[in-house]
PDB file of C-alpha atoms and ligand atoms in Angstrom:
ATOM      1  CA  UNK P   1     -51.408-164.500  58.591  1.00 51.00           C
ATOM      2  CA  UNK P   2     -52.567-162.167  60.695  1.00 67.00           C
ATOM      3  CA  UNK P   3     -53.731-162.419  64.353  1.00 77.00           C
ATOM      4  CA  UNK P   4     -56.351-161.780  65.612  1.00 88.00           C
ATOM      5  CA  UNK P   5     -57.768-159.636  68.509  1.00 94.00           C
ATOM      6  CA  UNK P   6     -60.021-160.808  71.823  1.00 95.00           C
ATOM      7  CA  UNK P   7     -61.661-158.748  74.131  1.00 94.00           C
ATOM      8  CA  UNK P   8     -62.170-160.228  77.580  1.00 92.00           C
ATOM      9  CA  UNK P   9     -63.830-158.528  80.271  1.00 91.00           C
ATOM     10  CA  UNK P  10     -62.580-158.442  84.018  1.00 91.00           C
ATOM     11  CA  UNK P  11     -62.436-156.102  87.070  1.00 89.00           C
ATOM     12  CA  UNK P  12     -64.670-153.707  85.432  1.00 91.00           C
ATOM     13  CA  UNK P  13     -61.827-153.766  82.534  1.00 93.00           C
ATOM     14  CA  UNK P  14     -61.889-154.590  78.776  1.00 94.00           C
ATOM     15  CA  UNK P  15     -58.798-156.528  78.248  1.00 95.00           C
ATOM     16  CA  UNK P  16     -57.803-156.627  74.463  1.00 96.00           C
ATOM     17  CA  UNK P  17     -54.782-159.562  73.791  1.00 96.00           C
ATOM     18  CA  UNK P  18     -53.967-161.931  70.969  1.00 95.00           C
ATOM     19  CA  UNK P  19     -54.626-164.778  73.414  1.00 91.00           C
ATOM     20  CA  UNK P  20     -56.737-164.904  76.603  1.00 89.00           C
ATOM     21  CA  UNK P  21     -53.928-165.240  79.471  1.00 91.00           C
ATOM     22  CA  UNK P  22     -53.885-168.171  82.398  1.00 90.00           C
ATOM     23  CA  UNK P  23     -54.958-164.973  84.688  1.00 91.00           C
ATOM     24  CA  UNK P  24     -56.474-161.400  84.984  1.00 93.00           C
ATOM     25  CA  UNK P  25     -53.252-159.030  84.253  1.00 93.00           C
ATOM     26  CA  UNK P  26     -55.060-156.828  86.054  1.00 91.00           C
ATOM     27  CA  UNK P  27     -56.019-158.199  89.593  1.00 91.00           C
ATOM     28  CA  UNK P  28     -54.301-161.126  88.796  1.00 91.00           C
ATOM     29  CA  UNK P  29     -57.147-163.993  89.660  1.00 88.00           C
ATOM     30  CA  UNK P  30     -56.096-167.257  87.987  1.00 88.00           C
ATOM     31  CA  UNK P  31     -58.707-168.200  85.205  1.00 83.00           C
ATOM     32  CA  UNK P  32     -57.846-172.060  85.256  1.00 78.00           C
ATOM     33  CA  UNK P  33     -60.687-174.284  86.180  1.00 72.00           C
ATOM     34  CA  UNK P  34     -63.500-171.731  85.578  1.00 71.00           C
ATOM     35  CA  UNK P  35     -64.802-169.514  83.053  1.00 73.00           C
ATOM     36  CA  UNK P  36     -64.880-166.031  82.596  1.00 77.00           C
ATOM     37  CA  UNK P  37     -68.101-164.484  83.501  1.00 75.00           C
ATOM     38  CA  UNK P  38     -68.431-163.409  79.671  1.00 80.00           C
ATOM     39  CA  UNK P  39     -66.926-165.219  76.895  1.00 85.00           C
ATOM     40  CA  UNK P  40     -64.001-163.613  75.074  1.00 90.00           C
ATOM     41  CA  UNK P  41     -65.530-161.819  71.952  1.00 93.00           C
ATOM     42  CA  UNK P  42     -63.048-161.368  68.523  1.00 93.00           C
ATOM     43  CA  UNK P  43     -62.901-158.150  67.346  1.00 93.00           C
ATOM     44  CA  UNK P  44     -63.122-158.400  63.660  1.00 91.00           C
ATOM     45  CA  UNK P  45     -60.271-157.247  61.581  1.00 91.00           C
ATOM     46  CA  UNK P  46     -61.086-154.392  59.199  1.00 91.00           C
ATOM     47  CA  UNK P  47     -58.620-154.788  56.648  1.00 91.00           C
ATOM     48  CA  UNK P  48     -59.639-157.444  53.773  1.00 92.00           C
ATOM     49  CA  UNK P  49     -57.928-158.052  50.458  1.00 95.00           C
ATOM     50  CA  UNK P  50     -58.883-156.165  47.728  1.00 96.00           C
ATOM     51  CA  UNK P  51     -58.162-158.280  45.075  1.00 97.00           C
ATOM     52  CA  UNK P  52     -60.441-160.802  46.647  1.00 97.00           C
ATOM     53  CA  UNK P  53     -63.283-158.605  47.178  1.00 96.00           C
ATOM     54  CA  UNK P  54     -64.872-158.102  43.596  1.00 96.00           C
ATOM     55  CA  UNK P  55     -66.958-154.822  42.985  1.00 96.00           C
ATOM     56  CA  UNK P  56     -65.982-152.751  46.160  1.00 96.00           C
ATOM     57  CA  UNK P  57     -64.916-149.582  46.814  1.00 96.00           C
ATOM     58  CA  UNK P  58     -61.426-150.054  48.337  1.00 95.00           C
ATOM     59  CA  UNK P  59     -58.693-147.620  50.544  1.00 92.00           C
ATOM     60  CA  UNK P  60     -55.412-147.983  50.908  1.00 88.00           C
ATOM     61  CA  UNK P  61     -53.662-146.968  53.942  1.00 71.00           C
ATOM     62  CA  UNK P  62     -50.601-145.277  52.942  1.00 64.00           C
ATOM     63  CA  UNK P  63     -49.034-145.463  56.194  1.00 55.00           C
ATOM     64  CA  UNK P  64     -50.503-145.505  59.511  1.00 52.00           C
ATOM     65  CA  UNK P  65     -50.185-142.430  60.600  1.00 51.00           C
ATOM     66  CA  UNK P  66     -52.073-140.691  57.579  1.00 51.00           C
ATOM     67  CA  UNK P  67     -54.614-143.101  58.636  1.00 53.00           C
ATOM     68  CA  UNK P  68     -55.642-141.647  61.498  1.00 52.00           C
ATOM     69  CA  UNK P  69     -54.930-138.010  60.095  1.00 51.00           C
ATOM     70  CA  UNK P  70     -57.540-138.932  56.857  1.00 51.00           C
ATOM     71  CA  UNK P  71     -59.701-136.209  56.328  1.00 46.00           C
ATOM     72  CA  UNK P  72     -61.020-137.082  52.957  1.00 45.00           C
ATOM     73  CA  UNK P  73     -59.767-134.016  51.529  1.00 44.00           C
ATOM     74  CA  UNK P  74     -55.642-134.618  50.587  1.00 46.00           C
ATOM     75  CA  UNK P  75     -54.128-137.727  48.921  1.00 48.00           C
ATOM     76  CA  UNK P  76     -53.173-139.432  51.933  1.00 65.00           C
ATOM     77  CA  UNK P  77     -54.873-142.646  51.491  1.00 79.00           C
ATOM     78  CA  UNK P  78     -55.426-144.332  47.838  1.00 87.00           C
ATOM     79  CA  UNK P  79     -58.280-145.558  46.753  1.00 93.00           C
ATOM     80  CA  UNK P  80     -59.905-148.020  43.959  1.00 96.00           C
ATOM     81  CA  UNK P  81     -62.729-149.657  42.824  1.00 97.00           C
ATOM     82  CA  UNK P  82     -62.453-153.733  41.806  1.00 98.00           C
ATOM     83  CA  UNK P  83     -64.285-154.934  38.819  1.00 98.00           C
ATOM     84  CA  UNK P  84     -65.699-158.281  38.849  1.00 97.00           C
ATOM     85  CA  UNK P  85     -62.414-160.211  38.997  1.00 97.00           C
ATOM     86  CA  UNK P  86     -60.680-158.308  41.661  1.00 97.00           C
ATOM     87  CA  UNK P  87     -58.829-156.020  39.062  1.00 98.00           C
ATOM     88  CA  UNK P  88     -58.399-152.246  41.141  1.00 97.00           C
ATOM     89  CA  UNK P  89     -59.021-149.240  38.993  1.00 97.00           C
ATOM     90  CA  UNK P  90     -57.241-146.843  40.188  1.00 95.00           C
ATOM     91  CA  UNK P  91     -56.889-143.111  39.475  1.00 93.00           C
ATOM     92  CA  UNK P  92     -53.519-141.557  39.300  1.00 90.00           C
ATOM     93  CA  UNK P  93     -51.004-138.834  37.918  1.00 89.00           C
ATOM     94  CA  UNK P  94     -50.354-141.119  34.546  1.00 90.00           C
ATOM     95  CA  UNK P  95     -54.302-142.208  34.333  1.00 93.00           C
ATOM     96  CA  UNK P  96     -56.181-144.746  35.638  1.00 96.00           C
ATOM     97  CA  UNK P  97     -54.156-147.744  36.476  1.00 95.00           C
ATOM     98  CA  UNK P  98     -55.447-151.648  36.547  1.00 96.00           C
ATOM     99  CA  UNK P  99     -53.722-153.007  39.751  1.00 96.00           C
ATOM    100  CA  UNK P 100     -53.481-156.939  39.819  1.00 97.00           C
ATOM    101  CA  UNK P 101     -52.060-156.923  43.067  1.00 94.00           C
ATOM    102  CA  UNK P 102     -50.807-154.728  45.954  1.00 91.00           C
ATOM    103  CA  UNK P 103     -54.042-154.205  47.438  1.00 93.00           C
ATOM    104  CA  UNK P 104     -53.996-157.061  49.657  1.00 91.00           C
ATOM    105  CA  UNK P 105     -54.439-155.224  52.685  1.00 88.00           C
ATOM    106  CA  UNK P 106     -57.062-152.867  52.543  1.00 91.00           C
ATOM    107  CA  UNK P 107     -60.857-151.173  53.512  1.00 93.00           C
ATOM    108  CA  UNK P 108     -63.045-152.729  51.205  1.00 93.00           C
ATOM    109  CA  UNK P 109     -66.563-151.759  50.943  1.00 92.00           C
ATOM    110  CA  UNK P 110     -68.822-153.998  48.615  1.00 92.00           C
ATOM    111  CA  UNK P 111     -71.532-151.662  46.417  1.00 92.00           C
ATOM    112  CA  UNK P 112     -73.425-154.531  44.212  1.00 91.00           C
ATOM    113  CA  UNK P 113     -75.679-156.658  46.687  1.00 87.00           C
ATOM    114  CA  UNK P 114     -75.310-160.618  45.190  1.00 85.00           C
ATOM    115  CA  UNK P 115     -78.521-160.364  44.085  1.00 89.00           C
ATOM    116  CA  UNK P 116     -78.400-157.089  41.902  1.00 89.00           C
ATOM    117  CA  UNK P 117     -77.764-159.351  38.582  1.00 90.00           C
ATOM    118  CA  UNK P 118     -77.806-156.481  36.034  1.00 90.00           C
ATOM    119  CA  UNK P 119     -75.843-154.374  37.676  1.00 92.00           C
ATOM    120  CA  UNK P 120     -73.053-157.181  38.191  1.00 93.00           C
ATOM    121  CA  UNK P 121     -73.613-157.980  34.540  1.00 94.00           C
ATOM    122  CA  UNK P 122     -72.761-154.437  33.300  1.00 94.00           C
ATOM    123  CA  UNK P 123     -70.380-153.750  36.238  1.00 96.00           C
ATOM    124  CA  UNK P 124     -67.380-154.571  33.576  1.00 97.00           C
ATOM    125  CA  UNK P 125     -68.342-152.448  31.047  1.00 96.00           C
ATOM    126  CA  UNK P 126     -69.381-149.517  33.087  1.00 95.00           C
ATOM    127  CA  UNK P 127     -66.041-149.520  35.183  1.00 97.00           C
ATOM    128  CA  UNK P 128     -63.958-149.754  31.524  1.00 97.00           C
ATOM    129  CA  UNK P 129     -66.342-147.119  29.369  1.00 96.00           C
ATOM    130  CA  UNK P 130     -66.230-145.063  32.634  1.00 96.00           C
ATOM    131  CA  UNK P 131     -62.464-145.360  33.252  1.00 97.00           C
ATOM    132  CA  UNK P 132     -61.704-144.415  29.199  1.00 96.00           C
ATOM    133  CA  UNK P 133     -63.187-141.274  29.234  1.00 93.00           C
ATOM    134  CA  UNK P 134     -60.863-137.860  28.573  1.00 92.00           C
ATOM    135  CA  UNK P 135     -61.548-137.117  32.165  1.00 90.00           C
ATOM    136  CA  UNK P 136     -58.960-139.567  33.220  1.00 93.00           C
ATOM    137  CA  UNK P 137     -56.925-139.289  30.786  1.00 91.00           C
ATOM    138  CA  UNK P 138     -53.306-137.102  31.656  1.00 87.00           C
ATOM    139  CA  UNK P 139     -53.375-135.617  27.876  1.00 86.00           C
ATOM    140  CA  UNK P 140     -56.650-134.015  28.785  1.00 85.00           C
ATOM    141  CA  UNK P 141     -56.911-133.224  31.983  1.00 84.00           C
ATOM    142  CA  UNK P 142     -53.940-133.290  34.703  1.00 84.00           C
ATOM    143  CA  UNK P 143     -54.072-134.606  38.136  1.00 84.00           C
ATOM    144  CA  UNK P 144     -54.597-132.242  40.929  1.00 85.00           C
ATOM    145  CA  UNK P 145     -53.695-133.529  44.972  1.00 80.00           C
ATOM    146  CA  UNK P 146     -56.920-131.465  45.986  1.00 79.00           C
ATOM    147  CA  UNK P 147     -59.189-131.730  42.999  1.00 83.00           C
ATOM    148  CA  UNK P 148     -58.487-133.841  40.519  1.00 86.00           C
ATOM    149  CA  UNK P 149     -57.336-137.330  41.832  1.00 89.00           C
ATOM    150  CA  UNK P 150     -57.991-140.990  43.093  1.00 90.00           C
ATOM    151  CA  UNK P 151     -60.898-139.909  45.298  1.00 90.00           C
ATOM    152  CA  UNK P 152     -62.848-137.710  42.952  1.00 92.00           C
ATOM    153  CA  UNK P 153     -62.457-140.855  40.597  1.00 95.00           C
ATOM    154  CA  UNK P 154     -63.767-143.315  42.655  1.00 96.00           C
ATOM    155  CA  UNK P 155     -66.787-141.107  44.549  1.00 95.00           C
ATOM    156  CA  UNK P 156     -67.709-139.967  40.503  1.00 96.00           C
ATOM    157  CA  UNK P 157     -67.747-143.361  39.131  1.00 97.00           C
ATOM    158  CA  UNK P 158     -69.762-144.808  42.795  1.00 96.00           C
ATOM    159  CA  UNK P 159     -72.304-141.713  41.984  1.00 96.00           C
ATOM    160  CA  UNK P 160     -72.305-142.756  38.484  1.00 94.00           C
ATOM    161  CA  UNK P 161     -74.011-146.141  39.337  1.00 92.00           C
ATOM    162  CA  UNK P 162     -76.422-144.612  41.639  1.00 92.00           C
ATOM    163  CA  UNK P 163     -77.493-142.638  38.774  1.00 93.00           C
ATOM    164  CA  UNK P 164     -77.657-145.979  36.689  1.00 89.00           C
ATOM    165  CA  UNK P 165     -80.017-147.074  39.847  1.00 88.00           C
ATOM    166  CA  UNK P 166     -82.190-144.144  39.643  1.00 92.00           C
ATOM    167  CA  UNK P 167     -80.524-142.951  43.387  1.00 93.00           C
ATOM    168  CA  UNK P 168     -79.098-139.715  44.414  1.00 95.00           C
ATOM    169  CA  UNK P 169     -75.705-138.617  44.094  1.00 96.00           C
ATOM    170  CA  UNK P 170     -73.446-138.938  47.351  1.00 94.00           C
ATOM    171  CA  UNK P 171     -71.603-135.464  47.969  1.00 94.00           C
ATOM    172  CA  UNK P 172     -67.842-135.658  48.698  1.00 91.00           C
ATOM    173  CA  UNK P 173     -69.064-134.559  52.076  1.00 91.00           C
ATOM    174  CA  UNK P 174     -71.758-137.086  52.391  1.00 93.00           C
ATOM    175  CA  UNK P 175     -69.210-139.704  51.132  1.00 90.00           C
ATOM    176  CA  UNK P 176     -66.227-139.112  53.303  1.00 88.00           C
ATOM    177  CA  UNK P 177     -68.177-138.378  56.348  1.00 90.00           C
ATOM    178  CA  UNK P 178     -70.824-141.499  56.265  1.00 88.00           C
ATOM    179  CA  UNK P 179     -69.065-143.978  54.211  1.00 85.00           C
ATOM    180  CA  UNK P 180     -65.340-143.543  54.462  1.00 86.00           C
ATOM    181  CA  UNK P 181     -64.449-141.840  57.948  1.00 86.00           C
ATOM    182  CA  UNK P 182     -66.167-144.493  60.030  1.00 89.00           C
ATOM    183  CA  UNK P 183     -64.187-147.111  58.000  1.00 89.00           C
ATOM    184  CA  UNK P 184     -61.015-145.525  58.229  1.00 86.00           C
ATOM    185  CA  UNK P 185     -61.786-144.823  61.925  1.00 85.00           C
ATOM    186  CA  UNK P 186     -61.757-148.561  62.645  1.00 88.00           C
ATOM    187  CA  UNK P 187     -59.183-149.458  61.054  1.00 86.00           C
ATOM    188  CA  UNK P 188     -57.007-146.963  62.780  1.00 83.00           C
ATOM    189  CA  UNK P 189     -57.830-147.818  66.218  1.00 87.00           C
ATOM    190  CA  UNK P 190     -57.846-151.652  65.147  1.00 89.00           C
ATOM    191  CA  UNK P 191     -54.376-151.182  64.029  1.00 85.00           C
ATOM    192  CA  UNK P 192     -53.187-148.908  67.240  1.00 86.00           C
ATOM    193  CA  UNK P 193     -55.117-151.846  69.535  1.00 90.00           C
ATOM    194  CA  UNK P 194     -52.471-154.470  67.651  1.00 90.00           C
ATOM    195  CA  UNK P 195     -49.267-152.105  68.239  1.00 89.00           C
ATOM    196  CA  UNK P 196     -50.443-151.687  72.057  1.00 92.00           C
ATOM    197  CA  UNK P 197     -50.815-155.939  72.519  1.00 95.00           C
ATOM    198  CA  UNK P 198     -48.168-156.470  70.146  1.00 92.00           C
ATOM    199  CA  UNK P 199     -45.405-154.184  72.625  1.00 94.00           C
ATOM    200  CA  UNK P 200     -47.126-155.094  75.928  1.00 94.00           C
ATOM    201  CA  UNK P 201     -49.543-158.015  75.455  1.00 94.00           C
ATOM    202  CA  UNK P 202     -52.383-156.319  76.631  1.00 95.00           C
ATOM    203  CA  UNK P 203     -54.767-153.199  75.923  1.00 95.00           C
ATOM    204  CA  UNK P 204     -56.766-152.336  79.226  1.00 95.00           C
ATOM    205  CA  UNK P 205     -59.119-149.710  79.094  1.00 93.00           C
ATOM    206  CA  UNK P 206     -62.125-149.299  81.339  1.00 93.00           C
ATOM    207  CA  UNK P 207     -65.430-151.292  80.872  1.00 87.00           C
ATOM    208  CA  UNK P 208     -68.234-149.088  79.513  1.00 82.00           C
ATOM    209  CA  UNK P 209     -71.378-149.354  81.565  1.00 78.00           C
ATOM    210  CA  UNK P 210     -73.510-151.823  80.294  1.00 67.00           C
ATOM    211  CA  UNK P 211     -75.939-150.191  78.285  1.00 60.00           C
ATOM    212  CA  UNK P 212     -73.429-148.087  75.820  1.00 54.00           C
ATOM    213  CA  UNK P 213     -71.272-151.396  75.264  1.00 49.00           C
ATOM    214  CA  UNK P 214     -72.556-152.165  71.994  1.00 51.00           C
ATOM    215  CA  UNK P 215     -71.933-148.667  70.613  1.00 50.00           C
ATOM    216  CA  UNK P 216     -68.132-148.449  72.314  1.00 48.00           C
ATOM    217  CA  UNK P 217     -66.750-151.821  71.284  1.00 49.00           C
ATOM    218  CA  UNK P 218     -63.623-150.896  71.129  1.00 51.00           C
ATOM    219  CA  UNK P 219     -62.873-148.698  74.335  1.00 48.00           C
ATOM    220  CA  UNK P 220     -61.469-146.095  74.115  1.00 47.00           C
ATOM    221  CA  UNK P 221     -58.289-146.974  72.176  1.00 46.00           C
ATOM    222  CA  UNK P 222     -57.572-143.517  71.016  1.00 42.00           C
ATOM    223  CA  UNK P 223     -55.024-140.987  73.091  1.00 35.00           C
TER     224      UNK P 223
HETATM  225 ZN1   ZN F   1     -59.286-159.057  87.054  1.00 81.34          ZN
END
C-alpha cells in the first residue's frame, strides 16, 4: 500500500512527511504534550486504480519524468477509457486493446455522474460500437505518434458522448489544457513531494500567506 502524505504547518513552514515527527525539524520545538496550532491535513493521493474506477477517462504515467514533461501533444503518457466493469479501452499501434489489468496506478477521471442512468446503460455499447469502427482498426488506418493514437481515441470517443448529451465538443486544446494538464500536474508534484520525504523525511517549503493557502496547497514543490 501506499503511504500517504501530511502537511503540518510550523515556523511559518509547510512541512510535508509520511508521519508527523516528535518535533519541528525545523526549529526543533518538541510537539509532545501539546498540539500543533493547526491540525496536520492529508494530501490526497492522485493516482487511483483504473480497473476499479468504471467509466473514466484514465492516464498512464509512463515514467515519471514524461510526467512532468506531458504536453498533451506526443505519446508520452497512455491513456484509456473503462467501460462499466473496469475493462480499459485502449488505443494502440495493433488497434484498440481491452486491458484487464495494468492500470492499477493511474489518473482517473469519472465522465458518467451516478445518476445519469441512460448514459450508464448504453455506456457498453457505445464504448464497443465506438471502439469497432475502421478508424481503429490497423488494416484501415495506421497509428501515427502525433495524430493518430491513444489520445485522439480517447478525446474522440469523450466528445462522442457529449454529442450523445446534446454538449459541445472539447478541442484537443480545450481537453489537454482544462482537463488533463491540471491532473497530470498533481500527480507530478505529488509524486516528486514522495521522492523528497521518501530520501530525507521531510519537504519544507515556505508557508503561503494566509489568504492564497487554499489555491497553493501544495507549496511550491516544483524546482
Ligand atoms: Zn518549528
Amino acid at each position: 500500500m501506499e503511504k500517504s502524505v501530511v502537511k503540518f504547518s510550523h515556523c511559518n513552514k509547510d512541512i510535508f512527511c509520511f508521519f508527523v515527527p516528535e518535533e519541528c525539524p525545523e526549529c526543533g520545538h518538541s510537539f509532545s504534550g501539546q498540539r500543533l496550532e493547526e491540525a496536520p491535513v492529508s494530501i490526497p493521493n492522485p493516482f487511483s486504480n483504473g480497473h476499479k474506477s468504471p467509466c473514466s477517462f484514465l492516464v498512464a504515467p509512463t515514467d515519471e519524468n514524461k510526467l512532468r514533461e506531458f504536453d498533451g501533444g506526443s505519446g508520452d503518457l497512455h491513456t484509456g477509457i473503462t467501460n462499466t466493469k473496469g475493462v480499459v479501452f485502449n488505443y494502440t499501434k495493433s488497434g484498440v486493446r481491452r486491458d484487464y489489468q495494468g492500470w492499477e496506478r493511474c489518473i482517473s477521471v469519472p465522465l458518467v455522474q451516478p445518476d445519469m442512468y441512460n448514459l450508464l446503460d448504453q455506456w457498453d455499447p457505445y464504448l464497443e460500437k465506438f471502439s469497432a469502427t475502421p478508424m481503429w482498426d490497423p488494416i484501415w488506418q495506421s497509428f501515427n505518434e502525433e495524430t493518430h493514437n491513444c489520445y485522439n481515441y480517447t478525446l474522440m470517443f469523450i466528445n462522442c458522448v457529449l454529442a450523445t448529451q446534446g454538449k459541445r465538443a472539447l478541442s484537443k486544446d480545450e481537453f489537454t489544457k482544462g482537463f488533463v494538464l491540471p491532473r497530470v500536474k498533481r500527480a507530478s508534484k505529488y509524486t516528486t513531494l514522495c521522492r523528497e520525504i521518501s530520501q530525507n523525511h521531510f519537504y519544507i517549503t515556505d508557508s503561503p500567506p494566509k489568504e492564497t493557502k487554499e489555491t497553493a496547497a501544495y507549496g511550491d514543490v516544483e524546482t
